[in-house]
Rosetta silent file (secondary structure, phi, psi, omega in degrees, C-alpha in Angstrom):
SEQUENCE: LRTGKVDQSRQIPWEEGDGLVASSPKLKWAKSLKTTAASLAWRADKPELPTYDVRVRRALMMAIDHKAIAQGFYGGNAEILAWPVMPTTDWADTYIPLEKLDRSIQEQYEYHPEKAKKLLAEAGYPNGFDVSTIAMAHHVDLLAAVKSFLAKVGVNLKIDVKEKGAMYSLLIKKQYKEATIW
SCORE:     score description
SCORE:     0.000 S_00000001
   1 L     0.000  -58.783  169.027  -27.166   -5.488   13.037 S_00000001
   2 L   -45.048  -32.117 -179.055  -29.419   -8.343   13.976 S_00000001
   3 L   -97.581    6.454  177.193  -26.782  -10.871   13.421 S_00000001
   4 L    78.892   -0.587 -173.190  -24.223   -8.898   15.452 S_00000001
   5 L   -89.679    5.147  167.832  -21.625   -8.713   12.688 S_00000001
   6 L  -124.378  136.452  179.714  -21.709   -4.882   12.391 S_00000001
   7 L   -60.255  -53.636 -177.320  -20.605   -2.765   15.113 S_00000001
   8 L  -156.108  160.689 -175.577  -22.727    0.270   14.470 S_00000001
   9 L  -145.776  145.181  169.607  -25.069    1.847   11.751 S_00000001
  10 L  -122.141  152.667  173.147  -26.408    5.266   11.382 S_00000001
  11 L    63.015   52.281  175.257  -29.506    6.718   10.014 S_00000001
  12 L   -80.601  123.674 -176.207  -31.772    3.847   10.035 S_00000001
  13 L   -60.147  144.219  179.969  -35.199    5.203    8.966 S_00000001
  14 H   -50.974  -36.636 -177.437  -37.764    5.529   11.675 S_00000001
  15 H   -55.320  -38.604 -176.686  -40.075    3.178    9.676 S_00000001
  16 H  -100.734  -14.911 -165.342  -37.545    0.309    9.973 S_00000001
  17 H   -73.181  -50.922 -165.718  -35.934    1.308   13.412 S_00000001
  18 H   -68.908  -30.862  176.261  -39.036    0.052   15.797 S_00000001
  19 H   -64.270  -50.860 -176.774  -39.050   -3.223   13.990 S_00000001
  20 H   -53.304  -42.762 -177.010  -35.359   -3.666   14.224 S_00000001
  21 H   -68.422  -47.441  178.035  -35.377   -2.775   18.053 S_00000001
  22 H   -57.028  -32.476  178.747  -38.349   -4.980   18.624 S_00000001
  23 H   -86.215   -7.011 -176.807  -36.447   -8.008   16.971 S_00000001
  24 L  -139.024   77.721 -173.257  -33.259   -7.491   18.583 S_00000001
  25 L   -61.233  -24.746  170.196  -33.561   -6.849   22.241 S_00000001
  26 L   -68.084  -20.183 -173.402  -29.981   -6.852   22.939 S_00000001
  27 L   -59.434  131.686  167.845  -29.323   -4.046   20.408 S_00000001
  28 L   -84.858  127.171 -169.988  -28.039   -0.910   21.973 S_00000001
  29 L  -143.427  162.749  172.842  -29.454    2.149   20.268 S_00000001
  30 L  -139.148  144.047 -176.834  -30.093    5.794   20.447 S_00000001
  31 L   -94.647  128.406  169.902  -32.960    7.663   18.783 S_00000001
  32 L  -127.683  111.702  176.033  -32.101   10.807   16.642 S_00000001
  33 L   -72.262  147.101  172.837  -35.117   12.637   15.526 S_00000001
  34 E   -83.871  166.061  172.241  -35.317   14.249   12.087 S_00000001
  35 E   -94.595  165.051  176.452  -35.998   17.983   11.766 S_00000001
  36 L   -94.305 -139.939 -174.383  -38.819   19.154    9.770 S_00000001
  37 H   -76.841   -0.365 -176.484  -38.706   21.503    6.793 S_00000001
  38 H   -64.922  -23.469  173.538  -37.072   24.007    9.194 S_00000001
  39 H   -75.653   14.426  166.526  -33.938   22.742    7.669 S_00000001
  40 E   -69.109  122.373  169.672  -34.252   24.563    4.370 S_00000001
  41 E  -103.181  107.590 -162.398  -31.516   26.921    4.035 S_00000001
  42 E   -94.278  133.003  167.833  -32.414   30.118    2.162 S_00000001
  43 L   -59.842  134.011  177.253  -29.645   32.257    0.573 S_00000001
  44 L  -131.914   17.593 -174.170  -29.462   35.589    2.546 S_00000001
  45 L  -119.229   15.860  174.516  -26.109   36.871    1.190 S_00000001
  46 L  -117.289  105.798 -173.925  -27.450   37.902   -2.232 S_00000001
  47 L   -62.784  -20.550  179.503  -29.316   41.297   -2.381 S_00000001
  48 L   -85.666   -2.554  179.214  -30.983   40.434   -5.821 S_00000001
  49 L   -93.675  145.500  163.249  -32.589   37.413   -4.420 S_00000001
  50 H   -41.445  -48.069 -173.127  -36.223   37.545   -2.482 S_00000001
  51 H   -66.382   -9.495  172.489  -34.531   35.556    0.309 S_00000001
  52 H   -67.206  -37.169 -176.595  -32.133   38.457    1.133 S_00000001
  53 L   -85.410  125.423  174.869  -35.097   40.253    2.916 S_00000001
  54 H   -53.380  -44.080 -179.127  -35.644   38.861    6.404 S_00000001
  55 H   -52.757  -40.457  168.704  -39.440   39.389    5.982 S_00000001
  56 H   -58.344  -39.842 -179.789  -39.336   36.843    3.174 S_00000001
  57 H   -64.083  -63.129 -178.889  -37.356   34.354    5.103 S_00000001
  58 H   -42.355  -61.200 -155.494  -39.959   34.808    8.093 S_00000001
  59 H   -65.466  -38.490  175.228  -42.845   34.475    5.646 S_00000001
  60 H   -51.910  -60.275 -173.343  -41.258   31.127    4.184 S_00000001
  61 H   -54.738  -39.935 -170.662  -41.085   29.663    7.451 S_00000001
  62 H   -83.485  -11.088  170.762  -44.493   30.669    8.558 S_00000001
  63 H   -81.842  -18.392  173.382  -46.122   29.203    5.112 S_00000001
  64 L   -98.839  126.468 -170.853  -44.965   25.838    6.122 S_00000001
  65 L   -87.000   90.154 -171.815  -46.976   23.786    8.444 S_00000001
  66 H   -63.152  -47.625 -176.984  -44.102   22.202   10.391 S_00000001
  67 H   -59.707  -42.526 -172.736  -46.430   20.353   13.028 S_00000001
  68 H   -65.495  -43.895  170.882  -48.381   18.668   10.002 S_00000001
  69 H   -57.159  -46.596  177.281  -45.005   17.560    8.560 S_00000001
  70 H   -59.041  -45.585 -178.228  -43.689   16.148   11.790 S_00000001
  71 H   -79.833  -47.934 -164.047  -46.784   14.224   12.442 S_00000001
  72 H   -72.281  -68.665  177.854  -47.959   13.504    9.003 S_00000001
  73 H   -62.098  -41.215  176.015  -44.517   12.813    7.028 S_00000001
  74 L   -90.892  -10.485 -172.013  -42.623   11.557    9.919 S_00000001
  75 L    55.299   47.031 -174.650  -45.216    9.917   11.873 S_00000001
  76 L    64.282   10.105  169.129  -44.430   12.083   14.848 S_00000001
  77 L   -90.012   45.861 -176.311  -40.736   11.052   14.799 S_00000001
  78 E  -153.331  160.312 -178.611  -39.396   14.536   14.141 S_00000001
  79 E  -128.607  132.425 -171.285  -38.834   17.602   16.120 S_00000001
  80 L   -68.557  -32.017  170.821  -39.812   20.836   14.746 S_00000001
  81 L  -121.750  101.045  179.876  -36.569   22.661   15.961 S_00000001
  82 L  -139.213   39.427  172.621  -33.729   20.194   16.053 S_00000001
  83 L  -140.878  140.914   -2.214  -30.973   22.209   14.288 S_00000001
  84 L   -87.153    9.658  178.756  -28.170   22.971   15.020 S_00000001
  85 L  -131.545  130.845 -176.678  -28.584   21.018   18.297 S_00000001
  86 L   -89.215  145.753 -177.253  -30.671   17.854   18.572 S_00000001
  87 L   -91.240   84.064  175.155  -32.698   17.356   21.560 S_00000001
  88 L  -127.169  168.048  179.137  -30.918   14.263   22.780 S_00000001
  89 H   -46.295  -43.875 -175.064  -29.138   13.254   26.121 S_00000001
  90 H   -59.962  -32.151 -167.118  -25.770   14.251   24.657 S_00000001
  91 H  -110.424    9.544 -173.204  -26.991   17.601   24.019 S_00000001
  92 L   -62.340  -29.936  174.781  -29.397   18.318   26.960 S_00000001
  93 L   -78.009    3.870 -164.541  -27.360   21.073   28.508 S_00000001
  94 L  -119.741  -42.286 -167.427  -27.140   22.688   25.264 S_00000001
  95 L   -78.198  158.980 -178.121  -30.574   22.447   23.420 S_00000001
  96 L  -123.768  124.370 -171.339  -33.087   24.780   24.060 S_00000001
  97 L   -71.377  158.064 -175.435  -36.725   23.615   23.433 S_00000001
  98 H   -57.996  -46.755 -171.555  -38.872   25.838   20.838 S_00000001
  99 H   -66.445   -3.710 -173.194  -41.389   26.610   23.653 S_00000001
 100 H  -110.883  -13.182  171.004  -38.740   28.191   25.793 S_00000001
 101 L   -61.823  161.283  173.265  -37.505   30.699   22.848 S_00000001
 102 L   -56.962  144.520  178.978  -38.695   34.139   22.457 S_00000001
 103 H   -55.103  -44.365 -177.267  -42.398   34.334   20.989 S_00000001
 104 H   -61.537  -26.891 -178.388  -41.086   36.004   17.778 S_00000001
 105 H   -84.256  -46.426  171.912  -39.020   32.911   17.171 S_00000001
 106 H   -41.060  -48.436 -177.283  -41.663   30.459   18.066 S_00000001
 107 H   -59.065  -28.900 -173.226  -44.127   32.167   15.645 S_00000001
 108 H   -79.655   -7.119  176.792  -41.882   31.465   12.657 S_00000001
 109 H   -97.252   -5.674  179.442  -42.121   27.700   13.338 S_00000001
 110 L   -87.298  152.366  175.619  -46.099   28.166   13.532 S_00000001
 111 L   -84.938   90.985 -175.325  -48.357   27.852   10.640 S_00000001
 112 L  -125.333   60.698 -178.184  -49.420   31.199    9.521 S_00000001
 113 H   -44.334  -27.042 -179.410  -50.123   31.622    5.868 S_00000001
 114 H   -76.713  -44.102  175.315  -52.012   34.744    6.123 S_00000001
 115 H   -64.171  -31.868  178.908  -49.113   36.451    7.941 S_00000001
 116 H   -68.349  -42.426  170.163  -46.806   35.018    5.481 S_00000001
 117 H   -53.212  -36.230  177.607  -48.731   36.466    2.681 S_00000001
 118 H   -74.386  -41.467 -167.825  -48.656   40.018    4.489 S_00000001
 119 H   -81.710  -50.842  173.594  -45.006   39.766    5.155 S_00000001
 120 H   -52.692  -26.988 -174.065  -44.414   38.818    1.320 S_00000001
 121 H   -85.170  -44.095  176.492  -46.604   41.757    0.146 S_00000001
 122 H   -48.830  -37.648  178.194  -44.523   44.100    2.619 S_00000001
 123 L   -80.581  -13.020  167.086  -41.409   42.816    1.011 S_00000001
 124 L    95.565   36.464  172.528  -42.761   43.668   -2.425 S_00000001
 125 L  -131.084   78.077 -178.926  -43.700   40.270   -3.465 S_00000001
 126 L   -81.862  -10.720  170.648  -47.798   40.194   -3.198 S_00000001
 127 L  -114.043   23.195  178.830  -47.878   37.652   -5.828 S_00000001
 128 L    65.509 -155.934 -173.679  -45.119   35.501   -4.515 S_00000001
 129 E  -171.164  163.688 -177.616  -42.222   34.540   -6.724 S_00000001
 130 E   -89.681  152.845  177.291  -40.296   31.358   -8.083 S_00000001
 131 E  -155.993  162.922 -170.008  -37.431   30.016   -6.192 S_00000001
 132 E  -139.389  149.728  163.050  -35.303   26.865   -6.476 S_00000001
 133 E  -140.805  147.901  177.774  -33.412   24.553   -4.166 S_00000001
 134 E   -85.909  153.447 -178.224  -30.918   21.934   -4.579 S_00000001
 135 E  -168.492  161.612  172.245  -31.534   18.509   -2.811 S_00000001
 136 E   -94.785  158.273  172.876  -30.634   15.057   -2.807 S_00000001
 137 L   -60.448   -9.153  174.171  -33.197   12.432   -3.735 S_00000001
 138 L   -85.743   -7.225  171.026  -34.024   11.263   -0.245 S_00000001
 139 L   -96.463   -8.467 -179.321  -35.355   14.827    0.281 S_00000001
 140 H   -56.627  -38.950 -177.042  -37.788   14.964   -2.596 S_00000001
 141 H   -72.991  -43.173  175.160  -40.820   13.621   -0.756 S_00000001
 142 H   -58.572  -50.865  176.659  -40.214   16.131    2.170 S_00000001
 143 H   -65.372  -28.057  173.141  -39.803   18.862   -0.361 S_00000001
 144 H   -55.292  -53.030 -178.921  -43.056   17.824   -2.234 S_00000001
 145 H   -74.074  -21.036  174.286  -44.830   18.695    0.918 S_00000001
 146 H   -72.435  -49.303  178.006  -42.930   22.028    1.455 S_00000001
 147 H   -64.509  -25.449  176.858  -43.702   23.022   -2.094 S_00000001
 148 H   -78.812  -24.247  178.911  -47.404   22.464   -1.627 S_00000001
 149 H   -71.416  -46.610  176.208  -47.412   24.712    1.445 S_00000001
 150 H   -57.949  -41.869  171.325  -45.434   27.430   -0.308 S_00000001
 151 H   -41.788  -40.106 -165.916  -47.836   27.258   -3.187 S_00000001
 152 L   -76.185  -19.378 -178.448  -50.586   28.342   -1.002 S_00000001
 153 L  -118.265   20.393  164.444  -48.893   31.817   -0.416 S_00000001
 154 L   100.715    4.866 -179.077  -47.624   32.295   -4.200 S_00000001
 155 E  -100.875  117.622  179.719  -44.279   30.829   -3.767 S_00000001
 156 E   -90.984  115.512  172.357  -43.217   28.213   -6.681 S_00000001
 157 E   -99.595  133.962 -177.091  -40.583   26.056   -5.397 S_00000001
 158 E  -104.833  130.551  175.177  -38.386   24.268   -7.968 S_00000001
 159 E  -112.635  126.520 -165.786  -36.517   21.230   -6.666 S_00000001
 160 E  -107.424  112.277 -171.986  -33.347   20.470   -8.539 S_00000001
 161 E   -93.444  133.437 -171.102  -32.188   16.950   -7.445 S_00000001
 162 E  -127.497  152.297  172.768  -28.531   16.387   -7.278 S_00000001
 163 L   -92.960  150.782 -166.879  -26.364   13.384   -6.480 S_00000001
 164 H   -35.577  -58.009 -179.074  -24.425   13.759   -3.070 S_00000001
 165 H   -53.361  -51.970  173.107  -21.081   14.760   -4.698 S_00000001
 166 H   -60.665  -27.789 -177.523  -22.408   17.275   -6.946 S_00000001
 167 H   -69.891  -54.743 -170.082  -24.657   18.712   -4.250 S_00000001
 168 H   -73.473  -22.651  173.400  -21.780   19.156   -1.733 S_00000001
 169 H   -57.046  -55.632 -177.892  -19.514   20.682   -4.464 S_00000001
 170 H   -54.580  -34.564 -179.143  -22.083   23.303   -5.106 S_00000001
 171 H   -69.328  -53.233  179.754  -22.679   23.845   -1.397 S_00000001
 172 H   -60.735  -34.328 -175.842  -18.957   24.291   -0.604 S_00000001
 173 L   -88.943   -2.323 -175.941  -18.423   26.498   -3.613 S_00000001
 174 L    53.756   47.431 -175.937  -21.576   28.513   -2.861 S_00000001
 175 L  -109.077   16.210  169.387  -22.741   27.922   -6.285 S_00000001
 176 L   -84.014  148.284 -170.492  -26.379   27.178   -5.692 S_00000001
 177 L   -87.002  -55.667 -176.204  -28.797   29.792   -6.648 S_00000001
 178 L  -114.757  -45.551 -175.114  -31.335   30.154   -3.906 S_00000001
 179 E  -154.336  163.278 -177.934  -31.673   27.495   -1.420 S_00000001
 180 E  -142.218  172.007  178.209  -30.583   23.894   -0.067 S_00000001
 181 E  -129.414  148.068  174.385  -31.931   21.469    2.508 S_00000001
 182 L  -115.282    0.000    0.000  -29.591   19.699    5.053 S_00000001
């Protein structure tokens, strides 16, 4: 990009982006923020799984400190709610900021470990449960943070790392057990 021999590139890590922009003043760029752990997708189609229960899914969201991840893990270069529509100029007429959504939705993105424990107990999991997610290697550090938050409410997250082709094959065929991250 700096030499002008590439027309475009996607997904330059934010840690490198600021330096690239500063050293290449003619570079045209657009910032696309990462989402936090909210991009974890729990299976809700299998009645035998704890995540089938909406109370469990709400509890899992409230057990994660999304603000801490956005600030600490991404250095402030993340949006708590950025899926399925990112808060960018191209999507300005479609994106609805979290603070404009219903209070019950906002609460899911806030850190409420005690409410999470209560919801898990109501759903029949007062001592938590074990759950697994498939992920690619670049998600492992983020998932380690998620794992530590979930452990505080009794949920043990197992991270099953897959290479890209294997992961997408499992996703397309819906052959992953409980969760995935996008």
